[in-house]
Amino acid sequence: MNSNIQIGHGRLLCEERFNMMWANLSNWRIDSFMRQLEAKKQKGRILPFVRGLRFSALLIYAIREILSGTNLNTDWGHLLDESSTLCSCECDIIIHRNGHVRQWNGDSKDPIMDFRFIEQQKAVAVISCKSYLGSSKIDKEYCESMEPFVKKIWLFAECCGPRSAKNIQKKALDYGYEKFWYLYTWSKETTPKPNRDGWNEFVEEVRKLKQQSI
């Protein structure tokens, strides 16, 4: 890991978004009122897919900042195959060289949705995002279906159990994911524990993409 991440202003600036993300997201998971609603599947609760969408959006904003000033960008969308005939699975996050074939609902100043169709050859990496991930919930088929489109397929969870993180990582790598990260661990018996080292490693991997694109 580069020294500017280990100490000093570089590390503090790098971790600002991380501190905000894990604190805000974990609060919505561990709050007793929220847990009661979730346990009963009660109406009036915030649905998991909305929380998952928020997580992937926050991660996109963070990656865009890391990649600022380069010819790489980050979006939610589909990859188009080389013949522009078929699309990949939906990609929570696509890191790609600048440019897109089409942008849906992103033309206004305050778009409700910003979904892009990216040419396969422009893709550098994709990230599958999960709100809460257990080892039995890793999507093997997603990884297999994305392999013809892009080499780097990463997996990023907002949260996983403290005892399952290593097992998830091993299984994810066995399934073909190149990397796995998580923001924090938590269970009903433990308090949230942020994965600061994992975040800094993730930032370094994104920066490697930046260097490779020069």
Backbone as a ProteinNet text record, in pm:
[ID]
protein_1_A
[PRIMARY]
MNSNIQIGHGRLLCEERFNMMWANLSNWRIDSFMRQLEAKKQKGRILPFVRGLRFSALLIYAIREILSGTNLNTDWGHLLDESSTLCSCECDIIIHRNGHVRQWNGDSKDPIMDFRFIEQQKAVAVISCKSYLGSSKIDKEYCESMEPFVKKIWLFAECCGPRSAKNIQKKALDYGYEKFWYLYTWSKETTPKPNRDGWNEFVEEVRKLKQQSI
[TERTIARY]
84.4	0	87.7	54.2	135.5	136.2	249.5	264.8	166.3	123.7	31.5	-106.7	-134.5	-259.4	-241	-119.2	-95.6	-96.4	-42.2	-30.2	-67.1	-87.7	-98.5	-231.7	-228.9	-350.2	-412.9	-328.2	-381	-472.6	-430.2	-513.1	-642.7	-632.8	-752.1	-852.9	-804	-894.2	-955.1	-873.5	-920.4	-1033.3	-1024.4	-1119.5	-1242.9	-1249.5	-1366.1	-1495.4	-1497.3	-1619.5	-1650.9	-1547.5	-1567.8	-1634.7	-1584.1	-1641	-1788	-1819.6	-1958.1	-2046.4	-1997.1	-2077.2	-2109.5	-2007.8	-2035.1	-2116.8	-2093.3	-2169.6	-2317.2	-2344.2	-2483	-2555.9	-2490.8	-2556.4	-2579.1	-2481.4	-2496.8	-2606.5	-2625.4	-2729.7	-2867.9	-2889.4	-3018.2	-3033.8	-2924.8	-2931.3	-2947	-2878.6	-2874.6	-2976.8	-3037.2	-3136	-3246.3	-3284.3	-3380.4	-3516.3	-3559.2	-3687.3	-3681.8	-3571.6	-3557.4	-3552	-3483.6	-3472.4	-3607.9	-3688.1	-3821.8	-3908.7	-3902.5	-3978.9	-3933.8	-3802	-3747.8	-3787.4	-3781.3	-3813.3	-3956.7	-4047.3	-4188.9	-4227.2	-4129.2	-4158	-4276	-4274	-4387.5	-4397.1	-4520.2	-4539.8	-4487.8	-4439.4	-4385.9	-4235.4	-4174.3	-4028.3	-3962.2	-3836	-3759.2	-3714.1	-3749.6	-3721.8	-3571.8	-3524.7	-3381.2	-3324	-3402	-3346.4	-3318.4	-3396.3	-3371.9	-3241.6	-3221.1	-3097.2	-2978	-2998	-2890.8	-2856.7	-2960.3	-2938.5	-2863.1	-2895.7	-2824.8	-2677	-2650.3	-2511.8	-2431.8	-2486.5	-2413.2	-2394.1	-2494.3	-2480.5	-2369.3	-2364.1	-2258.2	-2120.9	-2114.2	-1987.6	-1946.8	-2043.7	-2015.2	-1958.1	-2019.3	-1969.1	-1825.2	-1795.8	-1659.9	-1560	-1596.9	-1506.6	-1484.7	-1589.8	-1574.7	-1473.3	-1474.1	-1378.8	-1236.3	-1219	-1086.4	-1034.5	-1123	-1084.6	-1088.8	-1116.3	-1128	-998.4	-1014.1	-898.2	-839.8	-908	-859.6	-958	-925.9	-1017.8	-1111.7	-1125.3	-1216.3	-1334.5	-1449	-1568.2	-1638.9	-1744.5	-1816.2	-1966.1	-2039.2	-2183.3	-2254.9	-2386.1	-2478.4	-2530.1	-2536.8	-2589.1	-2569.6	-2571	-2547.6	-2423.1	-2354.5	-2250.9	-2311	-2278.3	-2320.1	-2209.7	-2245.7	-2142.6	-2081.1	-1975.9	-1898.7	-1981.4	-2085.8	-2171.7	-2286.7	-2294.3	-2404.9	-2540.4	-2542.3	-2665.4	-2727.8	-2646.1	-2696.1	-2632.7	-2705	-2655.8	-2607.8	-2520.1	-2480.9	-2592.9	-2572.1	-2659.8	-2651	-2750	-2741.2	-2616.9	-2542	-2420.4	-2443.6	-2434.3	-2449.7	-2349.5	-2226.5	-2120.8	-2034.7	-2015.6	-1923.6	-1814.6	-1690	-1577.4	-1532.4	-1532.6	-1512.5	-1440.3	-1384.7	-1328.1	-1442.7	-1413.2	-1518.1	-1598.9	-1725.6	-1815.9	-1921.4	-2037.9	-2145.9	-2227.3	-2300.7	-2385.2	-2515.4	-2571.8	-2700	-2712.8	-2776.3	-2801.6	-2952.1	-3006.9	-3150.8	-3182	-3275.6	-3330.7	-3224.7	-3120.6	-3016.7	-2992	-3091.8	-3070	-3100.3	-3175.5	-3212.5	-3106.1	-3119.6	-3023.1	-3035.8	-3154.9	-3178.4	-3240.8	-3163.6	-3220.4	-3265.5	-3378.3	-3426.8	-3348.1	-3306.7	-3238.1	-3125.4	-3011.2	-2898.6	-2839.7	-2887.6	-2853.5	-2789.2	-2673.5	-2599.4	-2569.6	-2567.3	-2527.3	-2384.8	-2293.6	-2151.1	-2101	-2019.8	-1960.3	-1867.3	-1874.8	-1796.7	-1648.7	-1594.8	-1451.3	-1406.4	-1501.2	-1467	-1462.9	-1516.2	-1525.4	-1388.3	-1360.7	-1236	-1263.9	-1374.3	-1413.2	-1561.1	-1622.8	-1759.8	-1761.8	-1854.8	-1867.6	-2012	-2030	-2161.5	-2174.4	-2280	-2298.2	-2409.7	-2386.3	-2484.4	-2502.2	-2627.3	-2654.1	-2604.9	-2652.7	-2603.3	-2572.1	-2452.4	-2408.8	-2366.3	-2423.2	-2379.2	-2314.2	-2239.7	-2166.3	-2259.2	-2382.1	-2476.8	-2548	-2526	-2595.9	-2507.2	-2385.2	-2296.3	-2350.9	-2361.9	-2423.1	-2317.9	-2308.9	-2212.4	-2250	-2379.9	-2425.6	-2392.9	-2401.4	-2368.3	-2224.2	-2135.2	-1993.8	-1970.3	-2031.9	-2015.5	-2069.5	-2181.9	-2242.9	-2164.8	-2088.7	-2013.1	-1874.5	-1824.8	-1688.5	-1664.3	-1762.7	-1737.5	-1727.8	-1772.3	-1777.2	-1658.3	-1606.9	-1503.9	-1420.3	-1291.8	-1203.1	-1215.7	-1223.5	-1224.9	-1368.8	-1405.7	-1538.7	-1520.2	-1563.5	-1544.8	-1677.6	-1668.4	-1786.1	-1766.7	-1867.2	-1855.9	-1985.8	-1975.7	-2092.1	-2089.2	-2206.5	-2214.6	-2177.7	-2234.4	-2219.2	-2218.6	-2145.4	-2152.4	-2126.1	-2151.8	-2129.1	-1980.9	-1941.8	-1799.7	-1731.7	-1807.5	-1748	-1749.1	-1821.2	-1837.6	-1752.3	-1685.8	-1612.7	-1507.4	-1426.5	-1320.4	-1378.2	-1486	-1549.5	-1611.1	-1671.9	-1728.9	-1619.3	-1508.3	-1398	-1346.7	-1326.7	-1277.8	-1374.7	-1502.6	-1602.4	-1616.4	-1611.2	-1621.1	-1506	-1385.4	-1269.8	-1283.3	-1334.6	-1356.8	-1458.1	-1556	-1659.7	-1612	-1496.9	-1444	-1436.2	-1487.1	-1471.1	-1323	-1272.3	-1130.4	-1103.4	-1197.2	-1178.7	-1310.9	-1299	-1416.1	-1382.6	-1475.4	-1461.5	-1596.1	-1590.7	-1711.3	-1681.8	-1787.3	-1768.8	-1753.3	-1836.7	-1831.8	-1893.5	-1863.5	-1926.6	-2025.5	-2125.8	-2225.5	-2307.9	-2349.2	-2446.7	-2531.8	-2635.3	-2723.8	-2651.1	-2540.6	-2464.3	-2345.8	-2317.5	-2199.2	-2235.1	-2146	-2161	-2093.5	-2131.9	-2069.1	-1919.3	-1842.5	-1697.7	-1655.9	-1608.1	-1571.6	-1448.6	-1448.8	-1336.9	-1250.3	-1179.8	-1100.9	-986.9	-919.2	-809.3	-860.6	-977.3	-1036.1	-1068.9	-1119.6	-1151.6	-1025.6	-919.3	-794.9	-738	-754.9	-712.4	-795.8	-926.3	-1015	-972.8	-945.7	-902.2	-774.9	-682.3	-557.8	-584.1	-678.2	-710.8	-771.6	-856.9	-914.8	-805.8	-713.4	-603.5	-513.7	-500.1	-423.5	-488.4	-621.8	-692.6	-661.9	-655	-623.7	-484.9	-388	-251.6	-243.9	-319	-316.1	-380.2	-466.8	-537.8	-456.9	-347.1	-266.3	-191.3
-119.3	0	124.1	225	345.2	420.5	487.1	555.4	669.1	731.8	844.2	800.5	668.4	616.2	576.1	531.7	482.4	594.4	710.7	819.4	951.5	1052.3	1189.3	1227.3	1341.4	1398.3	1305.2	1235.3	1145.9	1040.4	980	876.6	935	1050.4	1112	1149.5	1205.4	1241.7	1116.6	1012.8	887.1	826.2	841.2	774.5	857.5	982.1	1065.4	1003.1	963.8	903.3	771.4	695.1	568.3	590.9	686.8	715.3	753.6	834.5	876.8	759.5	678.8	569.1	464.2	416.2	306	353.3	477.2	528.7	544.9	605.2	628.6	499	413.4	289.9	194.4	182	90.1	136.6	266.3	319.7	271.1	261.5	214.2	63.7	-5.6	-150.8	-191.8	-122.7	-168.3	-99.5	8.7	78.8	-18.1	-15.5	-112.8	-103.1	18.6	36.2	-27.9	-4.4	-61.2	-214	-266.8	-412.4	-475.5	-406.1	-456.3	-461.5	-357.1	-355.3	-466.8	-484.5	-586.5	-726.3	-749.9	-882.6	-922.5	-825.7	-852.6	-834.2	-792.2	-759.8	-663.3	-568.1	-478.8	-373.6	-337.9	-229.3	-99	-12.9	114	112.7	-4.2	-10.8	25	60.9	86.6	-47.9	-75.1	-205.7	-224.6	-348.9	-376.1	-327.9	-337.1	-297.7	-147.8	-69	75.5	103.2	34.3	50.4	3.5	-104.3	-152.8	-54.3	9.4	109.4	229.5	267.4	378.4	343.9	221.5	179.4	186	130.1	130.4	272.3	359.8	499.1	569.7	549.5	611.2	560.5	433.1	377.4	436.7	458.2	521.8	661.5	739.4	874.6	870.6	773.9	761.9	727	633.1	591.8	705.5	779.5	893	993.3	1014.3	1107.9	1053.9	925.1	864.3	875.4	859.8	859.1	997	1100.2	1234.7	1273.7	1338.9	1383	1277.1	1162.7	1055.4	1034.8	937.5	903.7	790.4	766.6	663.5	726.2	659.8	705.5	584.2	611.6	506.1	528	422.9	435.9	305.7	317.5	204.2	174.3	47.9	21.7	-120.2	-131.5	-257.2	-242.5	-354	-359.3	-416.7	-356.2	-407.1	-494.5	-611.4	-698.5	-635.4	-699.7	-639.6	-614.6	-693.7	-674.8	-579.1	-529.6	-441.9	-509.4	-642	-718.9	-748.4	-791.9	-834.2	-753.8	-750	-680.3	-781.1	-735.2	-812.3	-807.1	-875.2	-853.9	-707.4	-663.1	-529.2	-521.7	-414.4	-395.1	-282.2	-313.2	-209.1	-97.1	-135.4	-37.6	-85.2	3.7	-21.2	85.3	43.3	135.5	122.1	232.1	223.7	346.8	330.6	445.5	537.1	664.3	763.6	734.6	766.1	750.5	644.2	662.1	564.3	566.4	458.5	448.8	524	508.3	572.9	592.2	701.6	733.5	746	668.8	673.6	766.2	857.3	943.5	1023.3	1059.5	1137.6	1270.2	1318.9	1439.5	1568	1560.7	1682	1716.6	1833.7	1877.3	1795.7	1747.1	1668.3	1534.3	1443.7	1317.8	1226.6	1160.8	1061.6	932.1	906.7	781.9	814.6	752.1	772.5	635.9	578.2	440.6	443.6	380	393.1	258.1	262.5	147.8	173.5	84.2	102.3	-7.9	28.8	-71.6	-163	-290.6	-390.2	-356.2	-310.9	-285.3	-166.4	-85.4	27	-12.2	-128.5	-170.2	-208.7	-162.6	-194.9	-291	-267.6	-353.2	-333.5	-433.6	-420.4	-462.5	-403.8	-435.4	-473.8	-591.9	-634.4	-592.5	-518	-464	-539	-569.1	-637.1	-560.6	-552.7	-481.9	-563.2	-687.7	-779.2	-911.3	-962.9	-1081.2	-1193.5	-1311.8	-1433.8	-1524.3	-1623.3	-1709.3	-1786.9	-1811.8	-1886.1	-1797.2	-1666.9	-1572.1	-1515.8	-1566.2	-1517.6	-1563.6	-1471.9	-1500.3	-1554.1	-1684.7	-1748.4	-1725.9	-1731.3	-1715.9	-1577.5	-1474.8	-1339.3	-1334.2	-1390.5	-1388.8	-1463.8	-1578.4	-1658	-1584.6	-1516.2	-1446.9	-1322.7	-1264.2	-1142.7	-1171.3	-1293	-1324.9	-1298.9	-1322.5	-1291.1	-1140.9	-1058.1	-913.8	-837.6	-882.4	-805	-899.3	-867.3	-955.3	-933	-807.7	-776.3	-769.7	-866.6	-871.6	-870.6	-764.7	-746.7	-760.1	-789.7	-804.3	-715.4	-632.6	-539.8	-545	-579.4	-585	-467.8	-412	-312.5	-378.8	-496.9	-559.9	-711.9	-777.6	-922.7	-958.7	-1082.3	-1125.8	-1132.7	-1103.5	-1103.6	-1238.6	-1346	-1478.9	-1530.5	-1463.4	-1515.9	-1444.8	-1335.7	-1254.9	-1337	-1413.5	-1491	-1600.2	-1662.8	-1768	-1711	-1592.3	-1526.4	-1495.6	-1444	-1409.9	-1533	-1641.6	-1764.3	-1815.1	-1818.3	-1868.9	-1776.1	-1645.1	-1549.1	-1568	-1585.3	-1606.9	-1739.6	-1841.2	-1971.1	-1958.7	-1872.3	-1853.3	-1769.4	-1702.9	-1624.2	-1475	-1427.1	-1285.2	-1258.6	-1148.7	-1117.9	-1063.5	-983.1	-919.9	-918.9	-916.2	-899.4	-802.8	-708.9	-614.8	-598.8	-543.5	-509.1	-384.6	-305.1	-181.9	-210	-301.1	-329.7	-466.4	-520.3	-644.7	-612.9	-697.7	-680.3	-807.9	-838.7	-944.9	-901.7	-977.3	-943.3	-951.7	-1023.5	-1039.4	-944	-869	-782.8	-641.1	-549.1	-411.7	-399.4	-300.3	-283.4	-256.2	-319.2	-298.1	-257.1	-133.7	-86.9	-158.4	-181.7	-248.5	-142.8	-65.6	47.3	-0.1	-106.5	-157.5	-205.1	-269.8	-315	-199.6	-90	28	85	96.9	151.2	61.1	-70.1	-163.4	-143.6	-124.7	-99.9	25.8	132.4	257.9	235.5	158.2	130.6	53.1	-41.2	-117.5	-27.3	64.9	159.7	250.3	291.9	376.4	302.8	172.3	93.9	101	97.6	110.7	245.4	346.7	481.7	485.7	423.1	421.5	342.5	233.1	149.9	218.7	316.1	384.1	497.5	535.9	648.6	608.4
0	0	0	-77	-85.5	45.8	74	201.7	219	107.6	121.8	168.5	162.9	217.2	363.4	399	534.1	637.5	601.8	697.8	633.4	718.1	670.9	609.9	541.6	482.9	380	302.1	199.5	257.2	368.5	431.2	485.1	551.9	610.2	502.2	391.9	282.2	219.3	205.8	147.2	229.1	361.4	450.2	482.5	435.8	467.3	417.3	290.9	236.2	305.8	335	405.2	539.8	616.1	748.4	738.4	637.9	618.1	576.6	483.4	429.7	535.2	604.9	697.7	817.2	861.9	975.9	940.6	825.3	785.3	751.2	673.5	631.3	748.2	836.2	949.6	1044.7	1055.3	1143.4	1101.2	970.2	919.5	935.3	961.1	977.6	1123.6	1214.6	1354.2	1443.8	1396.2	1478.5	1521.6	1648.3	1702	1633.8	1601.7	1533	1395	1321.4	1188.3	1194.3	1292.9	1305.8	1337	1413.9	1446.2	1320.9	1239.8	1114.9	1021.3	1010.9	921.6	967.9	1097.2	1150.8	1119.5	1121.3	1096.2	949.8	866.9	726.3	719	807.9	827.9	718.2	682	586.5	646.6	559.7	606.6	625.6	603.7	616.7	483.1	489.4	368	311.9	187.6	129.5	105.9	116.6	100.6	-32.1	-141.2	-270.2	-275.2	-200.9	-195.7	-121.7	-11.5	63.8	-18.5	-94.8	-180.9	-290.4	-346.3	-450.6	-395.2	-272.8	-209.7	-190.7	-147.7	-127.1	-256.3	-363.9	-490.7	-543.2	-522.9	-566.1	-489	-357.5	-277.2	-319.6	-355.8	-401.2	-536.4	-624	-752.7	-731.9	-643.1	-617.2	-566.8	-480	-425.6	-535.7	-622.7	-730.2	-828.5	-860.1	-951.4	-898.6	-768.3	-709.9	-721.3	-696.1	-707.9	-851.1	-948	-1089.3	-1153.7	-1077.1	-1134.7	-1205.5	-1320.1	-1397	-1488.2	-1501.2	-1588.4	-1703.2	-1788.7	-1898	-1858.8	-1727.8	-1677.9	-1606.1	-1614.9	-1544	-1483.9	-1408.6	-1336.6	-1348.8	-1384.6	-1404.8	-1370.7	-1362.3	-1349.9	-1489.2	-1529.9	-1663.2	-1712.8	-1846.5	-1917.4	-2004	-2026.7	-2128.9	-2256.3	-2369	-2499.2	-2556	-2609.8	-2666.2	-2791	-2843.9	-2952.7	-3077.5	-3097.8	-3215.1	-3187.7	-3063	-3019.2	-3034.2	-3022	-3034.8	-2899.2	-2804.9	-2674.8	-2562.4	-2450.5	-2331.4	-2227.6	-2142.9	-2025.5	-1922.8	-1810.9	-1695.5	-1653.9	-1579	-1520.9	-1432.8	-1445.9	-1366.9	-1267.2	-1139	-1037.4	-1060	-1091.9	-1116.3	-1233.1	-1330.2	-1441.5	-1436.1	-1427.5	-1443.4	-1588.1	-1660.4	-1805.3	-1859.7	-1978.9	-2048.8	-2090.2	-2098.4	-2121.5	-2247.7	-2240.7	-2353.3	-2328.8	-2390.6	-2379.9	-2508.1	-2531.6	-2650.8	-2629.5	-2510.5	-2480.8	-2330.4	-2294.5	-2154.3	-2135.3	-2042.5	-2017.1	-1900.1	-1924.2	-1819	-1744.7	-1814.2	-1749.3	-1817	-1892.6	-1971.7	-1896.8	-1788.9	-1716.6	-1613.6	-1553.7	-1453	-1324.7	-1297.3	-1176.1	-1214.1	-1275	-1324	-1210.8	-1232.9	-1138.1	-1154.4	-1276.2	-1308.7	-1405.1	-1388	-1479.5	-1511.6	-1620.7	-1658.1	-1796.3	-1810.6	-1936	-2001.2	-2133.4	-2213.6	-2260.9	-2220.2	-2243.9	-2336.9	-2434.2	-2521.3	-2441	-2470.3	-2396.6	-2393.3	-2507.2	-2515.4	-2431	-2384.9	-2298	-2150.4	-2117.7	-1977.2	-1922.3	-1801.6	-1731.6	-1616	-1546	-1433.3	-1404.8	-1344.2	-1295.1	-1148.2	-1073.4	-931.2	-901.7	-846.6	-799.3	-653.2	-621.3	-486.3	-413.4	-288	-204.9	-74.7	-28	96.4	215.6	228.1	332.3	264.7	286.4	212.4	306.3	280.3	346.1	243.6	287.7	194.1	101.5	145.5	62.1	-39.1	-30.7	-117.5	-228.5	-242.1	-348	-482.7	-576.7	-706	-803.3	-812.8	-902.9	-1048.7	-1078.9	-1216.9	-1271.4	-1185.7	-1231.3	-1279.7	-1200.6	-1236.3	-1367.3	-1381.9	-1503.6	-1625.8	-1609.7	-1723.6	-1764.5	-1670.2	-1700.1	-1757.1	-1740.7	-1785	-1933.6	-2023.9	-2164.9	-2193.2	-2099.8	-2123.3	-2065.1	-1951.9	-1882	-1794.7	-1780.1	-1702.8	-1552.7	-1512.5	-1369.8	-1318.8	-1236.9	-1177.1	-1026.4	-963.7	-820.2	-746.7	-618.6	-532.5	-410.3	-380.8	-267.7	-188.1	-61	27.5	124.2	148.2	255	387.4	412.3	543.1	530.1	619	632	777.8	813.6	950.5	982.8	1106.4	1142.6	1125	1136.9	1123.4	979.8	892.3	756.9	652.5	688.2	590	515	587.6	522.8	434.2	479.4	400.5	273.5	284.3	166.5	66	115	25.3	-48.7	23.5	-39.3	-144.3	-110	-203.5	-324.6	-301.6	-411.8	-510.2	-459.5	-546.6	-620.9	-553.9	-618.9	-732.4	-716	-817.6	-935.7	-921.5	-1032.7	-1009.8	-896	-864.2	-836.4	-889	-868.8	-729.1	-676.8	-546.4	-470	-336.3	-250.3	-138.3	-113.8	-2.1	68.5	188.8	263.5	346.3	372.4	450.2	599	650.2	793.9	820.9	938.2	982.1	1093.8	1103.7	1210.2	1221.5	1342.5	1367.9	1486.3	1515	1626.4	1760.4	1762.8	1887.3	1897.5	1790.3	1790	1748	1775.4	1727.8	1591.8	1511.4	1380.1	1392.5	1305	1302.9	1162.4	1144.9	1011	957.2	827.4	760.2	691.5	771.4	720.7	629.7	669.9	587.6	452	453.1	327.9	235.5	293.2	212.3	147.8	225.2	170.6	61.3	78.1	-26.6	-152.8	-135.2	-249	-323.9	-250.8	-313.2	-394.7	-340.6	-412.4	-541.5	-538.1	-658.9	-765.4	-724.5	-820.6	-876.3	-792.2	-838.9	-938.3	-921.4	-1018.4	-1156	-1158.6	-1286.2	-1348.8	-1264.2	-1312.3	-1375.4	-1309.7	-1362.3	-1492.8	-1500.3	-1620.4	-1740	-1713.5	-1822.6	-1883.6	-1817	-1866.5	-1993.8
[MASK]
++++++++++++++++++++++++++++++++++++++++++++++++++++++++++++++++++++++++++++++++++++++++++++++++++++++++++++++++++++++++++++++++++++++++++++++++++++++++++++++++++++++++++++++++++++++++++++++++++++++++++++++++++++++

